[in-house]
Coordinates of C-alpha atoms in Angstrom, one line a residue:
X1 CA -29.7 32.9 9.2
X2 CA -27.1 30.7 10.9
X3 CA -28.6 27.5 9.4
X4 CA -28.5 28.9 5.8
X5 CA -24.9 30.1 6.4
X6 CA -23.9 26.7 7.7
X7 CA -25.5 25.0 4.7
X8 CA -23.8 27.3 2.2
X9 CA -20.4 26.8 3.8
X10 CA -20.9 23.0 3.9
X11 CA -22.0 22.9 0.3
X12 CA -19.0 25.0 -0.8
X13 CA -16.7 22.7 1.1
X14 CA -18.2 19.5 -0.3
X15 CA -17.9 20.9 -3.8
X16 CA -14.3 21.7 -3.2
X17 CA -13.6 18.1 -2.6
X18 CA -15.0 16.9 -5.9
X19 CA -12.3 15.3 -8.0
X20 CA -11.7 16.5 -11.6
X21 CA -13.5 13.5 -13.1
X22 CA -16.6 14.1 -11.0
X23 CA -16.3 11.7 -8.1
X24 CA -15.7 12.0 -4.4
X25 CA -13.6 9.7 -2.2
X26 CA -12.8 10.2 1.5
X27 CA -10.5 8.2 3.7
X28 CA -12.2 5.0 5.0
X29 CA -10.9 4.3 8.5
X30 CA -10.3 0.9 10.0
X31 CA -8.8 -0.6 13.1
X32 CA -5.1 -1.5 13.7
X33 CA -5.5 -5.1 12.6
X34 CA -5.0 -3.6 9.1
X35 CA -1.5 -2.2 10.0
X36 CA -0.6 -5.3 12.0
X37 CA -1.5 -7.7 9.2
X38 CA 0.2 -5.5 6.6
X39 CA 3.4 -5.7 8.6
X40 CA 3.1 -9.5 8.9
X41 CA 2.5 -9.9 5.2
X42 CA 5.5 -7.7 4.3
X43 CA 7.6 -9.8 6.6
X44 CA 6.3 -12.9 4.7
X45 CA 7.3 -11.2 1.4
X46 CA 10.7 -10.3 2.7
X47 CA 10.1 -6.6 2.7
X48 CA 10.2 -5.8 6.4
X49 CA 13.3 -3.5 6.0
X50 CA 11.4 -0.9 3.9
X51 CA 11.1 2.5 5.6
X52 CA 7.3 2.6 5.2
X53 CA 6.9 -0.6 7.2
X54 CA 8.6 1.1 10.1
X55 CA 6.1 3.9 9.7
X56 CA 3.2 1.4 10.1
X57 CA 4.8 0.3 13.3
X58 CA 5.0 3.8 14.5
X59 CA 1.3 4.2 13.8
X60 CA 0.6 1.2 16.0
X61 CA 2.6 2.7 18.9
X62 CA 0.8 6.0 18.6
X63 CA -2.7 4.6 18.8
X64 CA -2.0 2.0 21.5
X65 CA -4.5 2.4 24.3
X66 CA -3.3 3.8 27.6
X67 CA -3.8 0.5 29.4
X68 CA -1.6 -1.3 26.8
X69 CA -3.8 -3.1 24.2
X70 CA -5.4 -2.1 20.9
X71 CA -9.1 -1.7 20.3
X72 CA -11.5 -2.2 17.4
X73 CA -12.9 1.3 17.4
X74 CA -12.2 4.7 19.0
X75 CA -13.4 4.8 22.6
X76 CA -13.7 1.0 22.9
X77 CA -11.7 -1.3 25.1
X78 CA -8.8 -3.6 24.1
X79 CA -9.5 -6.5 21.8
X80 CA -7.5 -9.7 22.1
X81 CA -7.0 -10.2 18.3
X82 CA -5.9 -6.6 17.7
X83 CA -3.5 -6.8 20.6
X84 CA -1.9 -10.1 19.8
X85 CA -1.3 -9.2 16.2
X86 CA 0.1 -5.7 17.0
X87 CA 2.4 -7.3 19.6
X88 CA 3.8 -9.8 17.1
X89 CA 4.1 -7.1 14.4
X90 CA 6.1 -4.8 16.8
X91 CA 8.3 -7.7 17.9
X92 CA 9.2 -8.4 14.3
X93 CA 10.1 -4.7 13.9
X94 CA 12.5 -5.0 16.8
X95 CA 10.6 -3.6 19.8
X96 CA 12.0 -5.0 23.0
X97 CA 9.7 -7.1 25.2
X98 CA 11.0 -5.1 28.1
X99 CA 9.9 -1.7 26.6
X100 CA 7.0 -0.3 28.7
X101 CA 4.5 -0.3 25.8
X102 CA 5.3 -4.0 25.1
X103 CA 5.1 -5.0 28.7
X104 CA 1.7 -3.3 29.0
X105 CA 0.5 -5.0 25.7
X106 CA 1.6 -8.4 27.0
X107 CA -0.2 -7.9 30.2
X108 CA -3.4 -7.0 28.4
X109 CA -3.2 -9.8 25.9
X110 CA -2.8 -12.4 28.7
X111 CA -5.6 -10.9 30.7
X112 CA -7.9 -11.2 27.7
X113 CA -7.0 -14.9 27.3
X114 CA -3.9 -14.8 25.2
X115 CA -3.5 -16.9 22.0
X116 CA -6.3 -19.3 22.9
X117 CA -8.8 -16.5 23.1
X118 CA -8.1 -15.4 19.5
X119 CA -10.5 -16.0 16.7
X120 CA -10.0 -18.4 13.8
X121 CA -8.4 -15.9 11.5
X122 CA -5.8 -14.8 14.0
X123 CA -4.9 -18.4 14.8
X124 CA -4.4 -19.3 11.1
X125 CA -2.2 -16.2 10.6
X126 CA -0.2 -17.1 13.7
X127 CA 0.2 -20.7 12.4
X128 CA 1.8 -19.3 9.2
X129 CA 4.5 -17.7 11.3
X130 CA 4.9 -20.8 13.5
X131 CA 3.3 -19.2 16.6
X132 CA 0.3 -21.5 16.8
X133 CA -0.2 -25.2 15.9
X134 CA -2.0 -25.9 12.6
X135 CA -3.7 -28.8 14.4
X136 CA -5.6 -26.4 16.6
X137 CA -6.7 -24.2 13.8
X138 CA -10.2 -24.7 12.3
X139 CA -10.4 -27.0 9.3
X140 CA -11.1 -25.1 6.1
X141 CA -10.8 -27.8 3.4
X142 CA -10.8 -26.5 -0.2
X143 CA -13.1 -29.4 -1.1
X144 CA -16.0 -27.3 0.1
X145 CA -15.7 -25.3 -3.2
X146 CA -16.8 -28.4 -5.0
X147 CA -20.1 -28.8 -3.1
X148 CA -23.1 -28.6 -5.3
X149 CA -25.8 -26.0 -4.9
X150 CA -28.2 -28.3 -3.2
X151 CA -25.9 -28.9 -0.2
X152 CA -26.8 -26.4 2.5
X153 CA -23.2 -25.5 3.3
X154 CA -22.0 -24.6 -0.3
X155 CA -20.0 -21.5 -0.7
X156 CA -22.9 -19.5 -2.1
X157 CA -24.8 -19.9 1.2
X158 CA -22.2 -17.8 3.1
X159 CA -22.0 -14.0 2.8
X160 CA -20.1 -12.5 -0.1
X161 CA -17.4 -11.0 2.1
X162 CA -16.8 -14.3 3.9
X163 CA -16.8 -16.2 0.6
X164 CA -14.0 -14.0 -0.8
X165 CA -12.0 -14.4 2.4
X166 CA -12.6 -18.1 2.9
X167 CA -11.9 -19.5 -0.6
X168 CA -8.2 -18.4 -0.7
X169 CA -8.0 -19.2 3.0
X170 CA -8.9 -22.8 2.2
X171 CA -5.8 -22.9 -0.1
X172 CA -3.7 -21.6 2.8
X173 CA -5.1 -24.1 5.2
X174 CA -4.5 -27.0 2.8
X175 CA -0.9 -26.1 1.8
X176 CA 0.1 -24.6 5.2
X177 CA 2.8 -22.1 4.1
X178 CA 5.4 -21.5 6.7
X179 CA 7.4 -18.4 7.5
X180 CA 9.8 -18.7 10.4
X181 CA 10.3 -15.7 12.6
X182 CA 13.7 -14.8 13.9
X183 CA 14.9 -16.1 17.3
X184 CA 13.4 -14.0 20.0
X185 CA 10.5 -12.7 17.9
X186 CA 8.0 -15.4 18.8
X187 CA 5.1 -14.7 21.1
X188 CA 5.0 -17.8 23.3
X189 CA 4.9 -15.6 26.3
X190 CA 1.3 -14.7 25.4
X191 CA 0.2 -18.2 26.4
X192 CA -0.9 -21.1 24.4
X193 CA -2.5 -23.4 26.9
X194 CA -5.3 -25.4 25.3
X195 CA -8.7 -24.3 26.6
X196 CA -11.5 -26.8 26.3
X197 CA -14.6 -25.5 24.4
X198 CA -17.5 -24.7 26.6
X199 CA -21.1 -24.3 25.9
X200 CA -22.8 -21.0 26.5
X201 CA -25.5 -21.7 29.2
X202 CA -27.7 -19.0 27.7
X203 CA -27.6 -20.4 24.2
X204 CA -30.8 -21.9 22.9
X205 CA -31.2 -25.7 22.6
X206 CA -31.2 -25.4 18.8
X207 CA -28.0 -23.3 18.8
X208 CA -26.2 -25.6 21.3
X209 CA -27.2 -28.7 19.2
X210 CA -25.9 -27.2 16.0
X211 CA -22.7 -26.1 17.7
X212 CA -22.0 -29.6 19.0
X213 CA -22.8 -31.1 15.6
X214 CA -20.2 -28.9 13.9
X215 CA -17.7 -29.8 16.5
X216 CA -18.1 -33.4 15.4
X217 CA -17.8 -32.4 11.8
X218 CA -14.6 -30.5 12.7
X219 CA -13.2 -33.7 14.2
X220 CA -14.0 -35.6 11.1
X221 CA -12.5 -33.0 8.9
X222 CA -9.3 -33.0 11.0
X223 CA -9.0 -36.7 10.5
X224 CA -9.5 -36.3 6.7
X225 CA -6.9 -33.5 6.6
X226 CA -4.2 -36.0 7.8
X227 CA -4.7 -38.0 4.6
X228 CA -6.9 -36.2 2.1
X229 CA -7.9 -38.0 -1.2
X230 CA -5.1 -36.8 -3.5
X231 CA -7.3 -36.6 -6.6
X232 CA -10.1 -34.8 -4.8
X233 CA -7.7 -32.5 -3.1
X234 CA -5.9 -31.6 -6.3
X235 CA -9.2 -30.9 -8.0
X236 CA -10.4 -28.8 -5.1
X237 CA -7.2 -26.7 -5.0
X238 CA -7.5 -26.1 -8.7
X239 CA -11.1 -25.0 -8.4
X240 CA -10.3 -22.7 -5.4
X241 CA -7.4 -21.2 -7.4
X242 CA -9.5 -20.7 -10.5
X243 CA -12.4 -19.2 -8.5
X244 CA -10.0 -16.7 -6.9
X245 CA -8.3 -15.8 -10.2
X246 CA -11.7 -15.3 -12.0
X247 CA -12.6 -12.7 -9.4
X248 CA -9.5 -10.6 -10.0
X249 CA -10.9 -9.5 -13.3
X250 CA -12.4 -6.0 -13.3
X251 CA -11.6 -5.7 -9.6
X252 CA -9.1 -3.8 -7.5
X253 CA -8.0 -7.1 -5.9
X254 CA -10.1 -9.9 -4.7
X255 CA -13.3 -8.4 -3.4
X256 CA -11.5 -5.0 -3.7
X257 CA -11.0 -5.1 0.1
X258 CA -8.1 -5.7 2.4
X259 CA -8.8 -9.2 4.0
X260 CA -9.4 -11.1 0.7
X261 CA -6.5 -9.3 -1.0
X262 CA -4.1 -10.4 1.8
X263 CA -5.4 -14.0 1.7
X264 CA -5.0 -14.1 -2.0
X265 CA -1.4 -13.2 -1.7
X266 CA -0.7 -15.9 0.9
X267 CA -2.6 -18.4 -1.2
X268 CA -0.8 -17.6 -4.5
X269 CA 2.6 -17.9 -2.7
X270 CA 1.4 -21.2 -1.2
X271 CA 0.6 -22.4 -4.7
X272 CA 4.2 -21.9 -5.6
X273 CA 4.2 -18.4 -7.3
X274 CA 7.2 -16.3 -6.5
X275 CA 6.8 -12.9 -4.9
X276 CA 7.7 -11.2 -8.2
X277 CA 5.2 -13.2 -10.2
X278 CA 2.9 -10.8 -12.1
X279 CA -0.2 -12.2 -10.3
X280 CA 1.3 -11.8 -6.8
X281 CA 2.7 -8.4 -7.7
X282 CA -0.6 -7.2 -8.9
X283 CA -2.3 -8.0 -5.6
X284 CA 0.5 -6.4 -3.6
X285 CA 0.0 -3.3 -5.7
X286 CA -3.7 -3.2 -4.9
X287 CA -2.8 -3.5 -1.2
X288 CA -0.2 -0.7 -1.6
X289 CA -2.9 1.6 -3.1
X290 CA -4.6 1.5 0.3
X291 CA -1.6 3.0 2.1
X292 CA -1.8 6.5 3.5
X293 CA 1.8 7.4 4.2
X294 CA 2.7 10.5 6.2
X295 CA 5.9 11.9 7.5
X296 CA 6.3 9.5 10.4
X297 CA 3.4 7.1 10.2
X298 CA 1.6 4.9 7.7
X299 CA -2.0 3.6 8.0
X300 CA -4.1 1.3 5.8
X301 CA -7.6 1.8 4.5
X302 CA -9.7 -1.4 4.3
X303 CA -10.8 -0.4 0.8
X304 CA -11.9 2.7 -1.1
X305 CA -15.5 4.1 -1.0
X306 CA -15.9 6.3 -4.1
X307 CA -19.2 5.1 -5.4
X308 CA -20.8 5.5 -1.9
X309 CA -19.1 8.8 -1.3
X310 CA -20.1 10.2 -4.8
X311 CA -23.7 9.1 -4.5
X312 CA -24.1 10.5 -1.0
X313 CA -22.3 13.8 -1.9
X314 CA -24.4 14.2 -5.1
X315 CA -27.7 13.5 -3.2
X316 CA -26.7 16.0 -0.4
X317 CA -25.8 18.8 -2.8
X318 CA -28.9 18.4 -4.8
X319 CA -31.0 18.5 -1.6
X320 CA -29.1 21.6 -0.6
X321 CA -29.9 23.6 -3.7
X322 CA -27.3 22.5 -6.3
X323 CA -29.0 22.8 -9.7
X324 CA -29.9 19.4 -11.0
X325 CA -28.4 20.3 -14.4
X326 CA -25.3 21.9 -13.1
X327 CA -21.8 20.9 -14.2
X328 CA -20.8 19.3 -10.9
X329 CA -24.0 17.2 -10.9
X330 CA -23.5 16.2 -14.5
X331 CA -19.8 15.2 -13.9
X332 CA -20.8 13.1 -10.8
X333 CA -23.6 11.4 -12.8
X334 CA -21.3 10.6 -15.7
X335 CA -18.8 9.1 -13.3
X336 CA -21.4 7.0 -11.6
X337 CA -22.8 5.7 -14.9
X338 CA -19.3 4.6 -15.9
X339 CA -19.2 2.4 -12.8
X340 CA -22.4 0.6 -13.3
X341 CA -22.1 -3.2 -13.2
X342 CA -22.7 -4.7 -16.6
X343 CA -21.7 -8.4 -16.1
X344 CA -23.2 -11.1 -13.8
X345 CA -21.4 -11.8 -10.5
X346 CA -21.8 -14.1 -7.6
X347 CA -25.2 -12.6 -6.9
X348 CA -26.6 -14.2 -10.0
X349 CA -26.4 -17.7 -8.4
X350 CA -29.5 -16.9 -6.4
X351 CA -31.1 -14.1 -8.4
X352 CA -31.8 -16.6 -11.3
X353 CA -32.9 -14.6 -14.3
X354 CA -32.3 -11.3 -12.5
X355 CA -31.4 -8.3 -14.5
X356 CA -27.7 -7.3 -14.7
X357 CA -27.1 -3.9 -13.1
X358 CA -26.3 -2.3 -9.8
X359 CA -23.3 -0.5 -8.4
X360 CA -20.5 -1.6 -6.0
X361 CA -18.8 0.4 -3.3
X362 CA -15.2 0.7 -4.6
X363 CA -13.5 1.9 -7.8
X364 CA -13.7 -1.6 -9.4
X365 CA -15.5 -4.6 -8.0
X366 CA -17.6 -6.0 -10.8
X367 CA -18.4 -9.4 -9.2
X368 CA -19.9 -7.7 -6.1
X369 CA -22.5 -5.0 -6.6
X370 CA -24.5 -4.3 -3.4
X371 CA -28.1 -3.3 -2.7
X372 CA -27.1 -0.4 -0.4
X373 CA -24.9 1.4 -3.0
X374 CA -27.3 0.6 -5.8
X375 CA -30.3 2.1 -4.0
X376 CA -28.4 5.2 -3.1
X377 CA -27.1 5.7 -6.6
X378 CA -30.6 5.2 -8.0
X379 CA -32.0 7.8 -5.5
X380 CA -29.3 10.3 -6.4
X381 CA -29.7 9.9 -10.2
X382 CA -33.5 10.4 -10.0
X383 CA -32.8 14.0 -8.8
X384 CA -30.8 14.9 -11.9
X385 CA -32.1 16.7 -15.0
X386 CA -29.4 16.6 -17.7
X387 CA -29.8 19.3 -20.4
X388 CA -28.7 16.7 -23.1
X389 CA -31.6 14.4 -24.0
X390 CA -29.3 11.5 -24.9
X391 CA -27.6 11.8 -21.5
X392 CA -30.8 12.1 -19.7
X393 CA -32.0 8.9 -21.4
X394 CA -28.8 7.2 -20.4
X395 CA -29.5 8.1 -16.8
X396 CA -33.1 6.9 -16.9
X397 CA -32.0 3.6 -18.5
X398 CA -29.5 3.1 -15.7
X399 CA -32.2 3.8 -13.1
X400 CA -34.4 1.2 -14.7
X401 CA -31.6 -1.4 -14.7
X402 CA -30.8 -0.6 -11.1
X403 CA -34.3 -1.0 -9.8
X404 CA -34.7 -4.1 -12.0
X405 CA -31.6 -5.6 -10.4
X406 CA -32.9 -4.8 -7.0
X407 CA -36.2 -6.6 -7.9
X408 CA -34.2 -9.8 -8.3
X409 CA -32.4 -9.3 -5.0
X410 CA -35.5 -9.0 -2.7
X411 CA -35.5 -11.8 -0.1
X412 CA -38.4 -14.1 0.7
X413 CA -39.1 -12.1 3.9
X414 CA -39.6 -8.9 1.9
X415 CA -36.3 -7.2 2.9
X416 CA -32.9 -6.8 1.2
X417 CA -29.5 -8.0 2.4
X418 CA -26.3 -6.4 1.1
X419 CA -24.8 -8.6 -1.6
X420 CA -26.9 -11.7 -2.0
X421 CA -30.5 -12.9 -2.0
X422 CA -31.8 -15.1 0.8
X423 CA -28.3 -15.5 2.3
X424 CA -29.8 -16.2 5.7
X425 CA -29.1 -19.8 6.8
X426 CA -28.6 -19.2 10.6
X427 CA -27.1 -22.6 11.0
X428 CA -23.9 -21.3 9.3
X429 CA -23.3 -19.0 12.3
X430 CA -22.5 -22.1 14.4
X431 CA -19.6 -23.5 12.4
X432 CA -16.2 -23.1 14.1
X433 CA -14.9 -20.6 11.5
X434 CA -17.9 -18.3 12.1
X435 CA -16.1 -16.6 15.0
X436 CA -14.1 -14.5 12.5
X437 CA -16.9 -12.6 10.8
X438 CA -20.6 -12.6 9.9
X439 CA -21.1 -15.7 7.8
X440 CA -24.6 -14.8 6.5
X441 CA -26.1 -11.7 4.9
X442 CA -29.7 -11.5 6.0
X443 CA -32.2 -8.7 5.1
X444 CA -31.7 -5.6 7.2
X445 CA -33.9 -2.6 7.9
X446 CA -31.3 0.0 6.9
X447 CA -30.6 -1.5 3.4
X448 CA -34.3 -2.2 2.9
X449 CA -35.2 1.4 3.8
X450 CA -32.7 2.7 1.2
X451 CA -34.3 0.5 -1.4
X452 CA -37.8 1.7 -0.5
X453 CA -36.6 5.3 -1.0
X454 CA -35.0 4.4 -4.4
X455 CA -38.2 2.7 -5.6
X456 CA -40.4 5.6 -4.6
X457 CA -38.1 8.1 -6.1
X458 CA -38.0 6.1 -9.4
X459 CA -41.8 6.1 -9.6
X460 CA -42.7 2.8 -8.0
X461 CA -46.2 2.9 -6.5
X462 CA -46.3 2.5 -2.6
X463 CA -48.8 -0.3 -3.0
X464 CA -46.7 -2.3 -5.5
X465 CA -46.1 -5.9 -4.3
X466 CA -42.3 -5.2 -3.8
X467 CA -42.9 -2.1 -1.7
X468 CA -45.8 -3.6 0.3
X469 CA -43.6 -6.5 1.3
X470 CA -40.7 -4.3 2.1
X471 CA -42.7 -1.9 4.3
X472 CA -44.2 -4.9 6.1
X473 CA -40.7 -6.2 6.8
X474 CA -39.6 -2.8 8.2
X475 CA -42.6 -2.6 10.5
X476 CA -42.0 -6.2 11.8
X477 CA -38.4 -5.4 12.7
X478 CA -39.2 -2.5 15.0
X479 CA -38.0 -3.2 18.6
X480 CA -40.3 -2.8 21.6
X481 CA -38.7 0.5 22.6
X482 CA -39.4 2.0 19.2
X483 CA -35.9 1.7 17.7
X484 CA -34.6 -0.2 14.7
X485 CA -31.3 -2.1 14.4
X486 CA -29.0 -0.7 11.7
X487 CA -26.4 -3.2 10.6
X488 CA -24.4 -1.1 8.2
X489 CA -24.2 2.1 10.2
X490 CA -23.7 2.7 13.9
X491 CA -26.3 1.5 14.8
X492 CA -29.8 1.9 16.3
X493 CA -29.7 5.7 15.5
X494 CA -28.8 4.8 11.9
X495 CA -31.5 2.1 11.5
X496 CA -34.2 4.2 13.2
X497 CA -33.5 7.2 11.0
X498 CA -33.7 5.2 7.8
X499 CA -36.8 3.2 8.8
X500 CA -38.7 6.4 9.8
X501 CA -37.8 8.1 6.5
X502 CA -38.9 5.0 4.4
X503 CA -42.2 4.8 6.2
X504 CA -42.9 8.5 5.9
X505 CA -42.0 8.6 2.2
X506 CA -44.3 5.7 1.6
X507 CA -47.2 7.7 3.1
X508 CA -47.3 6.5 6.7
X509 CA -48.7 9.3 8.9
X510 CA -46.6 10.6 11.8
X511 CA -49.5 9.9 14.2
X512 CA -49.2 6.1 13.9
X513 CA -47.9 4.1 16.8
X514 CA -44.6 2.9 15.2
X515 CA -43.8 6.5 14.3
X516 CA -44.6 8.0 17.7
X517 CA -42.8 5.2 19.5
X518 CA -39.6 5.8 17.4
X519 CA -39.8 9.5 17.9
X520 CA -40.0 9.2 21.6
X521 CA -37.0 6.8 21.6
X522 CA -34.9 9.3 19.6
X523 CA -35.9 12.1 22.0
X524 CA -35.0 10.0 25.0
X525 CA -31.5 9.4 23.5
X526 CA -30.7 13.1 23.0
X527 CA -27.6 14.1 24.9
X528 CA -27.5 17.1 27.3
X529 CA -25.5 19.1 24.7
X530 CA -28.4 18.7 22.2
X531 CA -26.7 16.2 20.0
X532 CA -26.9 12.4 19.6
X533 CA -24.2 9.7 19.6
X534 CA -23.8 6.0 19.7
X535 CA -20.8 3.8 20.2
X536 CA -20.1 0.6 18.2
X537 CA -20.4 -1.1 21.5
X538 CA -24.1 -1.4 20.9
X539 CA -23.5 -4.2 18.4
X540 CA -22.4 -6.5 21.1
X541 CA -24.3 -4.8 24.0
X542 CA -27.8 -3.7 22.9
X543 CA -28.3 -2.1 26.3
X544 CA -25.9 0.7 25.2
X545 CA -28.0 1.5 22.1
X546 CA -28.4 5.2 21.4
X547 CA -25.7 6.1 23.9
X548 CA -22.4 7.9 23.2
X549 CA -20.7 11.2 22.7
X550 CA -22.5 13.5 20.3
X551 CA -21.3 13.4 16.7
X552 CA -22.4 15.5 13.7
X553 CA -23.4 12.5 11.6
X554 CA -25.4 10.7 14.3
X555 CA -27.1 14.0 15.2
X556 CA -28.0 14.5 11.6
X557 CA -29.5 11.0 11.5
X558 CA -31.6 11.6 14.6
X559 CA -32.8 15.0 13.3
X560 CA -33.8 13.4 9.9
X561 CA -35.7 10.7 11.8
X562 CA -37.6 13.2 14.0
X563 CA -38.5 15.3 11.0
X564 CA -39.8 12.3 9.2
X565 CA -41.9 11.5 12.3
X566 CA -43.6 14.9 12.0
X567 CA -41.5 17.0 14.4
X568 CA -39.5 19.5 12.3
X569 CA -40.2 22.4 14.7
X570 CA -39.9 20.5 18.0
X571 CA -37.7 21.6 20.9
X572 CA -35.5 18.5 20.4
X573 CA -35.0 19.3 16.8
X574 CA -34.1 22.9 17.5
X575 CA -31.5 21.8 20.1
X576 CA -30.1 19.3 17.7
X577 CA -29.7 21.8 14.9
X578 CA -28.0 24.2 17.3

């Protein structure tokens, strides 16, 4: 049978990728902001002359869009931040402004609004290199790390990824390191006219009110920045420094991901540490581990994904017939158990009394386990049957700790976010700095659905209080067309697949209205070739949900969703399998 043959070949290939110690780790792709910021940082550290830096520039040239800019994802249009940073990076590498690719890039950057259209992060990086006034960058005072927990805007109310980015960023903004670019390498030609802030006429009254409020706060902070209280500023800088250094322990760099690592290097240098200081050098090494150098190009991964890759690979192989007591399964389980979190991290600030446990995404990131990885690891481990009773007991104890940790992470609304509990103060999305990234980490259907599966696999009853609240959350989040939004995958196809599987596993019949509505939506999204696809454009434009060129992964998600909805033999499923 073609299906069985494809399964066997796929299983053999996946097994061939398993590392000797039992884990899997594939390349994690990112956009060109990674290479651009890498080049800028290496210039800041005085290392621009190294051959590999030139290779990063060549990668930028090779992936430039035909119209001249750089985008955020394959198939997407040009992005002003990506384009401005790539343009500056290539000028530092010596590319002539008269070269066709630079002329086209400049034209696109100006069409998109130039420097004034860039987000807060880009402006701050440009200010470090003298290409944008610090006075027009958002205020990020380090004093905010001193705010007590009862203040609504303390650092533990913002998302974990933003927290790891912003704390070292506050050091940068307070000390304002400066790195002059050579004559002729500036980017004033991209335009720096000051554009007045305008309100979005479609924004709600509440949103517009908060945005105006934070503009006033920004004005007050800018006044304070001109003459900060010395004692308070010194104490704040010390706390921000200590906070950053504490989180380098048992971690592959701050947050084990590119943006915080880069910011920590700028921050440590701003604090007076030399480039060869062991602390600075250690963070540069973590950055260099993310390099993928080839004969003529170099690209950067945002981070590593071994826990996620291993849990998914193990789960897939076990579902495809790999014996649950086989050597590959045992090696994978042992590796996952060795990467379980055993010390409290930032999450414990809100999960008061919560059990220590869980798993992170990367090789080492002890402060930041996440609910998505933890749920998937738990699900995968439940399918193992270790021949050694002691090892099986170790697996079962880890499952118990993992679900116990998840218990403490359930939000008030019944769902789960990624890294923190009840990190959902929407007001924080209106602060000026919020244009750089998602400032909050609310519950999402996709993560919640994975937790539901983990609970059910580990023996939790469907009518238990935790599961009842979670399933109610999932049902409430269904959109009128039948789809579900999936924050951590792309996007509505991802969310709909996971929601349908969670509901079915919990005992919901395929004949219910939510299941039928979702199945119809998936069938309506099927492409003429039989597959499914969705562009990341759907995050900013929901009208494009479920639309895009067919991909294997997204077709798989849609098929799993339809099967969960009771249609394993439907015509749509058969076309999708083909």
